[in-house]
């Protein structure tokens, strides 16, 4: 995502949060809307063409990544279909992982992304709990502030942060990106989680406190397990956003030991002439993780995107 | 192997450190006398979150605002000079124009295409609908850098004497024309438009998913009523469905709009803003990183911020209305 997808972590401007599954969910069979199953041939052909167009660029990348260097650099990838059983190799992957340092960058991206996903969720879950179930001075004002911050572009923070990190000797460290992503993802995380927690039945929390459970216990034992759908939805957002990020990794980690996989790939694109086939293997390694996460968890992700904003 | 162990240790240290923070804070606050415990505890819960928001968003934003009125290494105030110089420069005006085109074109195309796919796929059988949507949605998981690499094989150009390895040029040459260096031609903003195609490719699925869910939640009765009144499919769609999903259309539009305003990686990795394709976020990066000019970088991003303030005001108002309603 670009930015967006990506632009993901920052794409949620207005998604109202998830709702817990309503009890009648299983029983309600969705009535056929508009005209289910009534597509005529024109519509079917149009959609098939569109799907092919949408897949084509990625297929080209995948095919090229398994071609031999000479072939990949001299003929178009579609020519493989004239001789489908020759010139395949995994040499590109071997070379890109071992000689072009993608192996390390790939590992680094996990070290960057996992804490940069979990830490903001932890912080945001505590904050969302306080915003939902506790009373304190300044609560409403602080939350409005967070809503306003949802759309603030990260770029506005980068120059001073770079200086701050230079003074604290944090440039090039994983902690630098963890903290930056935690800060940048925080408004959206709090917004989503608080919205979800508000839909939880208050009576459960009240009876827990009557039974003598502290807020801390209530939080861990009750609220966190009940909020799993919202936590999962935000975790997927944030994971995709951090893994796919180029700007922050480029500024705070650069091309040193802790280089991220996106930065490494951008470098490979920049230094043309090294061979197209390496670029494709590198690109496929880079996009494989978000694609897998996305395909495996699509249901949570879609639910996170759609719930609420539709009911609105 | 050592690398992997180090990686695991780093992850554990980061996550574990954050957890320990809360346990320690909570342990401390529970030792306070009852009344104070209740007063302080909410701030323990929101404290770390507010701290990172303060340190990583609010403080730097204010600082950036200050820097935008100072010279390149922030040692001396220069008033509005950065702004006047930027707005007076031909290059920056072109950057603004390009960004404006992105803002006008991309969100509209994304919403229209997303809507079209949502409506058409709705008419397929359940399984075909799911497959279609997954295929259209998939590029959303791909980074701007990855998308740029992928589309490189569409836009690539080789001299006429060689075989073309870019798909678009293979078609052009196949039709008997000379290959075209697509991303270097700014006549009619061709290259910028081709870069927008990449962004559109990654975003249509997002629009489709939200709009499709909205369309499906339109009550069947309202459609029936329209049909009984003699409206055809097209009329039913525009007069009955669209008004009911308008809130979602706006949501999608704003979300894509914000993403487009900040578009960086697609342009940075393909042209780096050359051939008259520059956009605000790329010029910001180059002023900051390549030219080391904090003043210009600050001024650029403050202008971006000013453009976003109306959206922010809309968000806050919308949120307040919702809170009042619930």
Coordinates of C-alpha atoms in Angstrom, one line a residue:
Chain A
X1 CA 0.0 0.0 0.0
X2 CA 1.0 2.9 -1.0
X3 CA 1.1 4.8 0.1
X4 CA -0.9 4.6 0.8
X5 CA -0.9 1.5 0.5
X6 CA -0.6 2.2 1.9
X7 CA -0.9 4.3 2.9
X8 CA -2.6 2.1 5.2
X9 CA -1.9 3.2 8.7
X10 CA -2.9 6.6 7.7
X11 CA -5.7 5.7 5.4
X12 CA -8.3 5.3 8.1
X13 CA -9.6 8.8 8.2
X14 CA -13.1 8.0 9.0
X15 CA -13.6 4.3 9.2
X16 CA -15.8 4.1 12.1
X17 CA -14.7 1.1 14.2
X18 CA -15.9 -2.4 14.2
X19 CA -19.0 -3.5 15.9
X20 CA -19.1 -6.8 17.8
X21 CA -21.0 -9.5 16.0
X22 CA -24.6 -9.0 16.5
X23 CA -26.4 -12.0 18.0
X24 CA -28.7 -12.5 15.1
X25 CA -25.8 -12.6 12.7
X26 CA -26.1 -16.3 11.9
X27 CA -29.8 -16.2 11.3
X28 CA -29.9 -13.3 8.9
X29 CA -29.5 -14.5 5.4
X30 CA -28.6 -11.6 3.2
X31 CA -31.4 -10.9 0.7
X32 CA -30.3 -10.8 -2.9
X33 CA -29.6 -7.2 -3.6
X34 CA -29.9 -5.5 -7.0
X35 CA -29.6 -8.6 -9.2
X36 CA -27.5 -11.4 -7.7
X37 CA -26.5 -13.9 -10.3
X38 CA -28.1 -12.0 -13.1
X39 CA -24.9 -10.7 -14.8
X40 CA -25.2 -10.8 -18.6
X41 CA -22.3 -11.8 -20.8
X42 CA -21.3 -8.2 -21.3
X43 CA -20.8 -7.7 -17.6
X44 CA -19.0 -11.0 -17.2
X45 CA -16.6 -10.4 -20.0
X46 CA -15.9 -6.9 -18.8
X47 CA -15.0 -8.1 -15.3
X48 CA -12.8 -11.0 -16.6
X49 CA -10.9 -8.5 -18.7
X50 CA -10.5 -6.1 -15.8
X51 CA -9.3 -9.0 -13.6
X52 CA -6.8 -10.0 -16.2
X53 CA -5.5 -6.4 -16.5
X54 CA -5.3 -6.2 -12.8
X55 CA -3.2 -9.4 -12.5
X56 CA -1.1 -8.9 -15.6
X57 CA 1.6 -6.6 -14.1
X58 CA 2.2 -8.9 -11.1
X59 CA 2.2 -12.0 -13.2
X60 CA 4.9 -10.4 -15.4
X61 CA 7.0 -9.8 -12.3
X62 CA 6.6 -13.3 -11.0
X63 CA 7.4 -14.9 -14.4
X64 CA 10.5 -12.7 -14.9
X65 CA 11.8 -13.5 -11.5
X66 CA 12.2 -17.2 -12.5
X67 CA 13.8 -16.6 -15.9
X68 CA 17.5 -16.9 -16.7
X69 CA 19.3 -13.5 -16.6
X70 CA 20.1 -13.4 -20.4
X71 CA 16.6 -14.3 -21.3
X72 CA 15.0 -11.8 -18.9
X73 CA 17.2 -9.0 -20.1
X74 CA 16.7 -9.6 -23.8
X75 CA 13.2 -10.7 -24.4
X76 CA 9.8 -9.8 -22.9
X77 CA 8.4 -12.1 -20.2
X78 CA 5.4 -13.0 -22.3
X79 CA 7.7 -14.9 -24.7
X80 CA 7.9 -17.7 -22.2
X81 CA 4.5 -18.8 -23.2
X82 CA 5.8 -19.7 -26.6
X83 CA 8.3 -22.1 -25.1
X84 CA 7.0 -22.8 -21.6
X85 CA 9.4 -25.5 -20.5
X86 CA 12.8 -23.9 -21.0
X87 CA 15.0 -21.4 -19.3
X88 CA 13.5 -21.5 -15.8
X89 CA 15.8 -21.0 -12.8
X90 CA 15.9 -19.9 -9.2
X91 CA 19.3 -18.4 -9.7
X92 CA 17.8 -14.9 -9.4
X93 CA 16.5 -15.6 -5.9
X94 CA 19.8 -17.2 -4.8
X95 CA 21.8 -14.2 -6.1
X96 CA 19.5 -11.6 -4.7
X97 CA 19.3 -13.2 -1.3
X98 CA 22.9 -13.9 -0.8
X99 CA 24.8 -11.5 -3.0
X100 CA 22.5 -8.5 -3.0
X101 CA 21.9 -8.6 0.7
X102 CA 18.1 -9.1 0.5
X103 CA 18.3 -11.9 3.1
X104 CA 19.4 -9.5 5.8
X105 CA 17.1 -6.8 4.7
X106 CA 14.2 -9.3 4.8
X107 CA 15.1 -10.2 8.3
X108 CA 15.5 -6.6 9.3
X109 CA 12.0 -5.8 8.0
X110 CA 10.6 -8.3 10.4
X111 CA 12.6 -6.8 13.3
X112 CA 11.2 -3.4 12.3
X113 CA 7.6 -4.4 11.7
X114 CA 6.7 -6.8 14.5
X115 CA 7.5 -4.4 17.4
X116 CA 6.2 -1.4 15.4
X117 CA 2.9 -3.3 15.2
X118 CA 2.7 -4.6 18.8
X119 CA 3.9 -1.6 20.7
X120 CA 1.4 0.9 19.3
X121 CA -1.4 -1.6 19.9
X122 CA -0.4 -2.0 23.5
X123 CA -0.2 1.7 24.1
X124 CA -3.4 2.4 22.2
X125 CA -5.4 -0.3 24.0
X126 CA -4.5 1.1 27.4
X127 CA -5.4 4.6 26.2
X128 CA -8.6 3.5 24.6
X129 CA -9.6 1.7 27.8
X130 CA -9.1 4.9 29.8
X131 CA -11.0 7.0 27.2
X132 CA -13.9 4.5 27.3
X133 CA -14.2 3.3 30.9
X134 CA -12.5 6.0 33.1
X135 CA -13.3 9.5 34.0
X136 CA -10.6 12.1 34.1
X137 CA -10.1 15.8 33.5
X138 CA -9.4 16.7 29.8
X139 CA -10.8 13.5 28.5
X140 CA -13.1 14.9 25.8
X141 CA -10.6 17.5 24.7
X142 CA -7.8 15.0 24.4
X143 CA -9.9 12.7 22.3
X144 CA -11.0 15.5 19.9
X145 CA -7.3 16.3 19.5
X146 CA -6.6 12.7 18.5
X147 CA -9.4 12.8 15.9
X148 CA -7.8 15.9 14.5
X149 CA -4.4 14.2 14.4
X150 CA -5.8 11.4 12.3
X151 CA -5.2 13.2 9.0
X152 CA -1.9 15.0 9.9
X153 CA 0.8 13.9 7.4
X154 CA 3.9 12.2 8.9
X155 CA 6.1 14.5 6.9
X156 CA 5.3 17.3 9.2
X157 CA 7.3 15.6 12.0
X158 CA 10.3 14.3 10.1
X159 CA 12.8 17.2 10.2
X160 CA 12.8 17.8 13.9
X161 CA 12.7 14.0 14.6
X162 CA 15.8 13.5 12.5
X163 CA 17.5 16.1 14.6
X164 CA 16.2 14.7 17.8
X165 CA 17.5 11.2 16.8
X166 CA 20.8 12.6 15.8
X167 CA 21.2 14.2 19.3
X168 CA 20.1 11.0 21.1
X169 CA 22.3 8.9 18.8
X170 CA 19.4 6.9 17.6
X171 CA 19.8 7.3 13.8
X172 CA 20.1 3.9 12.2
X173 CA 18.7 2.0 15.2
X174 CA 15.6 -0.2 15.2
X175 CA 14.3 1.7 18.2
X176 CA 14.2 4.9 16.1
X177 CA 11.7 3.4 13.7
X178 CA 9.7 1.5 16.3
X179 CA 9.1 4.8 18.2
X180 CA 8.4 6.8 15.1
X181 CA 5.8 4.3 13.8
X182 CA 4.3 4.0 17.3
X183 CA 3.8 7.8 17.4
X184 CA 2.5 8.0 13.8
X185 CA 0.1 5.1 14.2
X186 CA -1.2 6.0 17.6
X187 CA -4.1 8.4 16.7
X188 CA -5.7 5.8 14.4
X189 CA -5.1 3.0 16.8
X190 CA -6.7 4.8 19.7
X191 CA -9.6 5.9 17.5
X192 CA -10.4 2.4 16.2
X193 CA -10.0 0.7 19.6
X194 CA -12.0 3.2 21.6
X195 CA -14.8 3.0 19.1
X196 CA -14.9 -0.7 19.5
X197 CA -14.7 -0.7 23.3
X198 CA -17.6 1.7 23.4
X199 CA -19.8 -1.0 22.0
X200 CA -18.9 -3.5 24.7
X201 CA -21.5 -4.0 27.4
X202 CA -20.8 -1.8 30.3
X203 CA -22.4 -4.0 32.8
X204 CA -19.6 -6.6 32.5
X205 CA -17.0 -4.0 33.4
X206 CA -19.1 -2.7 36.3
X207 CA -19.7 -6.2 37.8
X208 CA -16.0 -6.9 37.5
X209 CA -15.2 -3.8 39.6
X210 CA -17.9 -4.8 42.1
X211 CA -16.1 -8.2 42.4
X212 CA -13.0 -6.2 43.3
X213 CA -11.1 -6.5 40.0
X214 CA -8.8 -3.6 39.5
X215 CA -8.8 -1.7 36.2
X216 CA -5.5 -3.4 35.3
X217 CA -7.1 -6.9 35.8
X218 CA -10.3 -5.9 34.0
X219 CA -8.2 -4.7 31.1
X220 CA -6.2 -7.8 30.6
X221 CA -8.8 -10.4 31.6
X222 CA -11.9 -8.9 30.0
X223 CA -11.4 -6.1 27.6
X224 CA -8.4 -7.3 25.7
X225 CA -9.9 -10.8 24.9
X226 CA -13.2 -9.1 24.0
X227 CA -11.5 -6.6 21.7
X228 CA -9.7 -9.2 19.6
X229 CA -11.5 -8.3 16.3
X230 CA -10.6 -4.7 16.5
X231 CA -7.0 -5.4 17.7
X232 CA -6.6 -7.8 14.7
X233 CA -8.0 -5.3 12.2
X234 CA -5.6 -2.6 13.4
X235 CA -2.7 -5.0 13.6
X236 CA -3.1 -5.9 10.0
X237 CA -3.3 -2.2 9.0
X238 CA -0.2 -1.4 10.9
X239 CA 1.7 -4.4 9.8
X240 CA 1.1 -3.7 6.1
X241 CA 1.8 0.0 6.6
X242 CA 5.1 -0.5 8.4
X243 CA 6.4 -3.3 6.2
X244 CA 5.5 -1.3 3.0
X245 CA 6.8 2.0 4.3
X246 CA 9.7 3.5 2.4
X247 CA 10.0 7.1 3.7
X248 CA 10.6 6.5 7.4
X249 CA 12.9 3.5 6.8
X250 CA 14.8 5.6 4.3
X251 CA 15.2 8.6 6.6
X252 CA 15.9 6.8 9.9
X253 CA 17.6 3.6 8.9
X254 CA 19.0 4.4 5.5
X255 CA 21.3 2.0 3.8
X256 CA 23.3 0.8 6.8
X257 CA 23.3 -2.6 8.6
X258 CA 19.6 -2.2 9.5
X259 CA 18.4 -1.5 6.0
X260 CA 14.7 -2.3 5.4
X261 CA 13.7 -4.5 2.5
X262 CA 11.7 -1.6 0.7
X263 CA 14.8 0.6 0.9
X264 CA 17.0 -2.2 -0.5
X265 CA 14.5 -2.7 -3.4
X266 CA 14.3 1.0 -4.1
X267 CA 18.1 1.0 -4.3
X268 CA 18.0 -1.9 -6.8
X269 CA 15.5 -0.1 -8.9
X270 CA 17.6 3.0 -8.8
X271 CA 20.8 1.2 -9.9
X272 CA 19.5 0.1 -13.3
X273 CA 21.8 -2.1 -15.3
X274 CA 22.3 -4.7 -12.6
X275 CA 19.8 -6.8 -14.4
X276 CA 16.0 -6.8 -14.5
X277 CA 15.7 -10.4 -13.3
X278 CA 17.4 -9.5 -9.9
X279 CA 15.0 -6.6 -9.5
X280 CA 12.0 -8.9 -10.0
X281 CA 13.2 -11.5 -7.5
X282 CA 13.9 -8.7 -5.0
X283 CA 10.5 -7.2 -5.6
X284 CA 8.8 -10.5 -5.2
X285 CA 10.5 -11.2 -1.9
X286 CA 9.5 -7.8 -0.7
X287 CA 5.8 -8.1 -1.6
X288 CA 5.4 -11.7 -0.6
X289 CA 5.0 -11.1 3.1
X290 CA 2.3 -8.5 2.9
X291 CA 0.5 -10.5 0.2
X292 CA 0.5 -13.6 2.4
X293 CA -0.7 -11.6 5.5
X294 CA -3.3 -10.0 3.4
X295 CA -4.6 -13.2 1.8
X296 CA -4.6 -15.1 5.1
X297 CA -6.3 -12.4 7.1
X298 CA -8.4 -10.8 4.4
X299 CA -11.6 -11.4 6.3
X300 CA -10.5 -9.5 9.4
X301 CA -9.1 -6.8 7.3
X302 CA -12.3 -6.3 5.3
X303 CA -14.4 -6.4 8.4
X304 CA -12.2 -3.8 9.9
X305 CA -12.5 -1.6 6.8
X306 CA -16.2 -1.9 6.3
X307 CA -18.0 -2.3 9.6
X308 CA -19.3 1.0 10.9
X309 CA -18.5 3.1 8.0
X310 CA -21.3 1.4 6.2
X311 CA -23.8 1.7 8.9
X312 CA -22.9 5.4 9.3
Chain B
X1 CA 21.8 -18.1 12.5
X2 CA 23.3 -15.5 14.9
X3 CA 21.5 -12.9 12.8
X4 CA 18.2 -14.6 13.4
X5 CA 18.9 -14.9 17.2
X6 CA 19.8 -11.3 17.3
X7 CA 16.6 -10.4 15.4
X8 CA 14.5 -12.4 17.8
X9 CA 16.2 -10.8 20.8
X10 CA 15.6 -7.3 19.3
X11 CA 11.9 -8.0 18.8
X12 CA 11.6 -9.4 22.4
X13 CA 13.4 -6.5 23.9
X14 CA 11.2 -3.9 22.1
X15 CA 7.9 -5.6 22.9
X16 CA 8.9 -6.7 26.3
X17 CA 10.2 -3.3 27.3
X18 CA 6.9 -1.8 26.4
X19 CA 5.0 -4.4 28.5
X20 CA 7.2 -4.0 31.5
X21 CA 6.6 -0.2 31.4
X22 CA 2.9 -0.7 32.1
X23 CA 3.4 -3.3 34.8
X24 CA 5.9 -1.1 36.6
X25 CA 3.7 2.0 36.4
X26 CA 0.6 0.1 37.5
X27 CA 2.5 -1.5 40.4
X28 CA 3.6 1.9 41.5
X29 CA 0.2 3.6 41.2
X30 CA -1.5 0.8 43.1
X31 CA 0.7 1.5 46.1
X32 CA -0.8 5.0 46.4
X33 CA -3.5 5.7 48.9
X34 CA -7.0 5.0 47.5
X35 CA -8.1 8.4 46.4
X36 CA -4.9 9.2 44.7
X37 CA -4.8 5.9 43.0
X38 CA -8.1 6.7 41.3
X39 CA -7.0 10.1 40.3
X40 CA -3.7 9.1 38.9
X41 CA -4.6 5.8 37.2
X42 CA -6.3 7.2 34.1
X43 CA -3.2 9.1 33.3
X44 CA -1.0 6.0 33.8
X45 CA -3.2 4.3 31.2
X46 CA -3.2 7.1 28.6
X47 CA 0.2 8.5 29.6
X48 CA 2.5 6.5 27.3
X49 CA 0.2 7.0 24.3
X50 CA 0.0 10.8 24.9
X51 CA 3.7 10.9 25.4
X52 CA 4.5 9.4 22.0
X53 CA 1.9 11.6 20.3
X54 CA 3.4 14.6 21.9
X55 CA 7.0 13.7 21.1
X56 CA 6.5 12.2 17.7
X57 CA 3.7 14.4 16.3
X58 CA 2.8 17.6 18.2
X59 CA 6.3 18.7 19.2
X60 CA 7.9 18.1 15.8
X61 CA 4.9 19.7 14.0
X62 CA 5.3 22.9 16.0
X63 CA 9.1 22.8 15.5
X64 CA 8.6 22.3 11.7
X65 CA 6.4 25.4 11.7
X66 CA 9.2 27.3 13.3
X67 CA 11.8 26.0 11.0
X68 CA 9.8 27.0 8.0
X69 CA 10.6 30.6 8.9
X70 CA 14.3 29.9 9.3
X71 CA 17.2 29.4 7.0
X72 CA 18.5 26.1 5.6
X73 CA 20.2 24.9 8.8
X74 CA 17.8 26.6 11.2
X75 CA 20.3 29.1 12.6
X76 CA 18.6 32.3 11.6
X77 CA 15.1 33.5 11.1
X78 CA 14.3 34.7 7.6
X79 CA 10.6 35.5 7.8
X80 CA 8.5 34.4 4.9
X81 CA 11.5 34.1 2.6
X82 CA 11.3 30.3 2.2
X83 CA 7.6 30.6 1.2
X84 CA 8.1 33.4 -1.2
X85 CA 11.2 31.8 -2.8
X86 CA 9.4 28.5 -3.2
X87 CA 6.2 29.9 -4.6
X88 CA 8.3 32.2 -6.9
X89 CA 10.3 29.3 -8.3
X90 CA 9.1 27.7 -11.6
X91 CA 10.1 24.2 -10.4
X92 CA 8.0 24.4 -7.2
X93 CA 5.0 25.8 -9.1
X94 CA 5.3 22.8 -11.4
X95 CA 5.4 20.5 -8.4
X96 CA 2.3 22.1 -7.0
X97 CA 0.5 21.8 -10.4
X98 CA 1.4 18.1 -10.6
X99 CA 0.2 17.4 -7.0
X100 CA -3.0 19.2 -7.8
X101 CA -3.6 17.0 -10.8
X102 CA -3.0 13.9 -8.7
X103 CA -5.5 15.3 -6.1
X104 CA -8.1 16.0 -8.8
X105 CA -7.7 12.9 -10.9
X106 CA -6.8 9.9 -8.6
X107 CA -9.6 10.1 -5.9
X108 CA -12.3 10.5 -8.5
X109 CA -11.1 7.7 -10.8
X110 CA -10.6 5.4 -7.8
X111 CA -14.1 6.1 -6.4
X112 CA -15.8 5.7 -9.9
X113 CA -13.9 2.5 -10.7
X114 CA -14.4 1.1 -7.2
X115 CA -18.1 1.8 -7.5
X116 CA -18.3 0.2 -11.0
X117 CA -16.6 -3.0 -9.9
X118 CA -18.7 -3.2 -6.7
X119 CA -21.9 -2.8 -8.7
X120 CA -21.0 -5.2 -11.5
X121 CA -19.4 -7.9 -9.2
X122 CA -22.6 -7.8 -7.1
X123 CA -24.4 -9.3 -10.1
X124 CA -22.1 -12.3 -10.3
X125 CA -22.6 -15.6 -8.4
X126 CA -21.3 -15.6 -4.8
X127 CA -18.0 -17.4 -5.7
X128 CA -17.2 -15.4 -8.8
X129 CA -17.9 -12.2 -6.9
X130 CA -15.4 -13.2 -4.2
X131 CA -12.7 -14.1 -6.7
X132 CA -13.1 -10.9 -8.6
X133 CA -13.0 -8.8 -5.5
X134 CA -9.9 -10.6 -4.2
X135 CA -8.1 -10.0 -7.4
X136 CA -9.0 -6.3 -7.5
X137 CA -8.2 -5.9 -3.8
X138 CA -4.8 -7.7 -3.8
X139 CA -2.6 -4.8 -5.0
X140 CA -3.6 -2.9 -1.9
X141 CA -1.1 -5.1 0.0
X142 CA 1.7 -4.1 -2.3
X143 CA 4.0 -1.3 -1.3
X144 CA 4.6 1.7 -3.6
X145 CA 8.1 0.5 -4.2
X146 CA 6.9 -3.0 -5.1
X147 CA 4.2 -1.5 -7.4
X148 CA 6.8 0.7 -9.0
X149 CA 9.0 -2.4 -9.7
X150 CA 6.0 -4.3 -11.1
X151 CA 4.9 -1.5 -13.4
X152 CA 8.5 -1.1 -14.6
X153 CA 7.8 -4.1 -16.7
X154 CA 4.8 -2.3 -18.3
X155 CA 6.5 1.0 -19.0
X156 CA 10.1 -0.2 -19.8
X157 CA 11.6 1.1 -23.0
X158 CA 14.5 -0.3 -25.1
X159 CA 16.1 1.2 -28.2
X160 CA 14.2 0.2 -31.4
X161 CA 17.0 -2.2 -32.4
X162 CA 16.4 -4.4 -29.4
X163 CA 13.5 -6.6 -28.3
X164 CA 11.1 -4.7 -26.0
X165 CA 10.8 -6.1 -22.5
X166 CA 8.1 -3.6 -21.5
X167 CA 4.6 -4.7 -22.3
X168 CA 3.3 -1.4 -23.5
X169 CA 6.1 -0.9 -25.9
X170 CA 5.8 -4.4 -27.1
X171 CA 2.3 -3.6 -28.1
X172 CA 3.3 -0.3 -29.7
X173 CA 6.2 -1.9 -31.7
X174 CA 3.9 -4.7 -32.6
X175 CA 1.6 -2.2 -34.2
X176 CA 4.5 -0.9 -36.2
X177 CA 5.4 2.2 -34.3
X178 CA 8.7 3.2 -32.6
X179 CA 9.1 2.4 -28.9
X180 CA 8.2 5.3 -26.5
X181 CA 10.1 6.3 -23.3
X182 CA 6.8 6.6 -21.5
X183 CA 8.0 8.0 -18.2
X184 CA 10.1 10.7 -19.9
X185 CA 7.3 12.3 -21.9
X186 CA 5.5 15.2 -20.1
X187 CA 3.5 16.3 -23.1
X188 CA -0.1 16.4 -21.9
X189 CA 1.3 15.2 -18.5
X190 CA 1.5 11.7 -20.0
X191 CA 4.2 10.5 -17.6
X192 CA 2.4 11.9 -14.5
X193 CA -0.8 10.2 -15.7
X194 CA 1.0 6.9 -16.1
X195 CA 2.3 7.1 -12.6
X196 CA -1.2 7.9 -11.4
X197 CA -2.3 4.6 -13.0
X198 CA 0.0 2.8 -10.6
X199 CA -1.6 4.5 -7.6
X200 CA -5.1 3.9 -9.0
X201 CA -4.2 0.2 -9.4
X202 CA -3.3 -0.1 -5.7
X203 CA -6.4 1.8 -4.5
X204 CA -9.4 0.7 -6.5
X205 CA -9.8 -2.4 -4.3
X206 CA -10.0 -0.4 -1.2
X207 CA -12.8 1.8 -2.7
X208 CA -14.5 -1.3 -4.0
X209 CA -14.6 -3.1 -0.6
X210 CA -16.1 -0.2 1.2
X211 CA -18.6 0.8 -1.5
X212 CA -19.6 -2.8 -2.1
X213 CA -20.4 -3.3 1.6
X214 CA -22.4 -0.1 1.6
X215 CA -24.4 -1.1 -1.5
X216 CA -25.2 -4.4 0.1
X217 CA -26.6 -2.7 3.2
X218 CA -29.1 -0.6 1.2
X219 CA -32.5 -1.9 2.3
X220 CA -34.1 -4.1 -0.3
X221 CA -37.5 -2.4 0.2
X222 CA -36.3 0.9 -1.1
X223 CA -35.1 -0.8 -4.3
X224 CA -38.4 -2.7 -4.7
X225 CA -40.4 0.6 -4.2
X226 CA -38.4 2.3 -6.9
X227 CA -38.9 -0.6 -9.3
X228 CA -42.6 -0.7 -8.6
X229 CA -42.7 3.0 -9.4
X230 CA -41.3 2.0 -12.8
X231 CA -37.6 3.1 -12.4
X232 CA -35.1 1.2 -14.5
X233 CA -31.9 -0.2 -13.1
X234 CA -29.8 2.9 -13.9
X235 CA -32.4 5.3 -12.4
X236 CA -32.7 3.0 -9.3
X237 CA -28.9 3.1 -8.9
X238 CA -28.4 6.8 -9.2
X239 CA -31.6 8.0 -7.4
X240 CA -32.0 5.3 -4.7
X241 CA -28.7 3.6 -4.1
X242 CA -26.2 6.4 -4.5
X243 CA -28.0 8.8 -2.1
X244 CA -28.0 6.1 0.6
X245 CA -24.3 5.3 0.3
X246 CA -23.2 8.9 -0.1
X247 CA -21.5 8.9 3.4
X248 CA -19.3 6.0 2.4
X249 CA -18.5 7.6 -0.9
X250 CA -17.2 10.7 1.0
X251 CA -15.2 8.5 3.4
X252 CA -13.5 6.7 0.6
X253 CA -12.9 9.9 -1.3
X254 CA -11.3 11.6 1.7
X255 CA -9.2 8.6 2.6
X256 CA -7.8 8.3 -0.9
X257 CA -7.4 12.1 -1.1
X258 CA -5.2 12.2 2.0
X259 CA -3.1 9.3 0.6
X260 CA -2.6 11.1 -2.7
X261 CA -1.6 14.4 -1.1
X262 CA 1.3 12.5 0.5
X263 CA 2.2 10.2 -2.4
X264 CA 5.9 9.6 -2.2
X265 CA 7.3 6.1 -2.9
X266 CA 5.7 5.6 -6.4
X267 CA 7.2 8.8 -7.8
X268 CA 10.4 8.6 -5.8
X269 CA 11.3 5.1 -7.1
X270 CA 10.2 5.6 -10.7
X271 CA 11.3 9.1 -11.8
X272 CA 12.5 10.7 -8.5
X273 CA 10.5 13.7 -9.7
X274 CA 12.4 14.1 -12.9
X275 CA 10.9 14.7 -16.3
X276 CA 8.4 17.1 -14.7
X277 CA 6.7 14.5 -12.6
X278 CA 7.6 16.0 -9.2
X279 CA 5.1 16.0 -6.4
X280 CA 5.1 17.7 -2.9
X281 CA 6.3 14.8 -0.8
X282 CA 9.2 14.0 -3.2
X283 CA 10.3 17.6 -3.3
X284 CA 10.1 17.7 0.5
X285 CA 12.3 14.7 0.7
X286 CA 14.9 16.0 -1.7
X287 CA 15.0 19.4 0.0
X288 CA 15.5 17.7 3.3
X289 CA 17.8 14.9 2.4
X290 CA 19.6 15.8 -0.8
X291 CA 19.8 19.6 -0.4
X292 CA 19.8 19.6 3.4
X293 CA 17.5 22.6 3.4
X294 CA 15.4 22.4 6.6
X295 CA 13.8 25.8 5.8
X296 CA 12.4 24.8 2.4
X297 CA 11.5 21.3 3.6
X298 CA 9.6 22.8 6.5
X299 CA 7.8 25.4 4.4
X300 CA 6.7 22.7 1.9
X301 CA 5.3 20.5 4.5
X302 CA 3.5 23.4 6.3
X303 CA 1.8 24.3 3.0
X304 CA 0.7 20.7 2.7
X305 CA -0.6 20.9 6.2
X306 CA -2.6 24.1 5.4
X307 CA -4.2 22.2 2.5
X308 CA -5.2 19.4 4.9
X309 CA -6.7 21.7 7.6
X310 CA -10.1 21.8 6.0
X311 CA -10.3 18.0 5.9
X312 CA -9.2 18.0 9.6
X313 CA -12.0 20.4 10.5
X314 CA -14.5 18.3 8.6
X315 CA -13.4 15.2 10.5
X316 CA -13.7 16.8 13.9
X317 CA -17.1 18.3 13.1
X318 CA -18.3 15.0 11.8
X319 CA -17.0 13.2 14.9
X320 CA -18.7 15.6 17.2
X321 CA -22.0 15.2 15.4
X322 CA -21.7 11.4 15.7
X323 CA -20.9 11.5 19.4
X324 CA -23.9 13.8 20.0
X325 CA -26.1 11.3 18.1
X326 CA -25.0 8.2 20.0

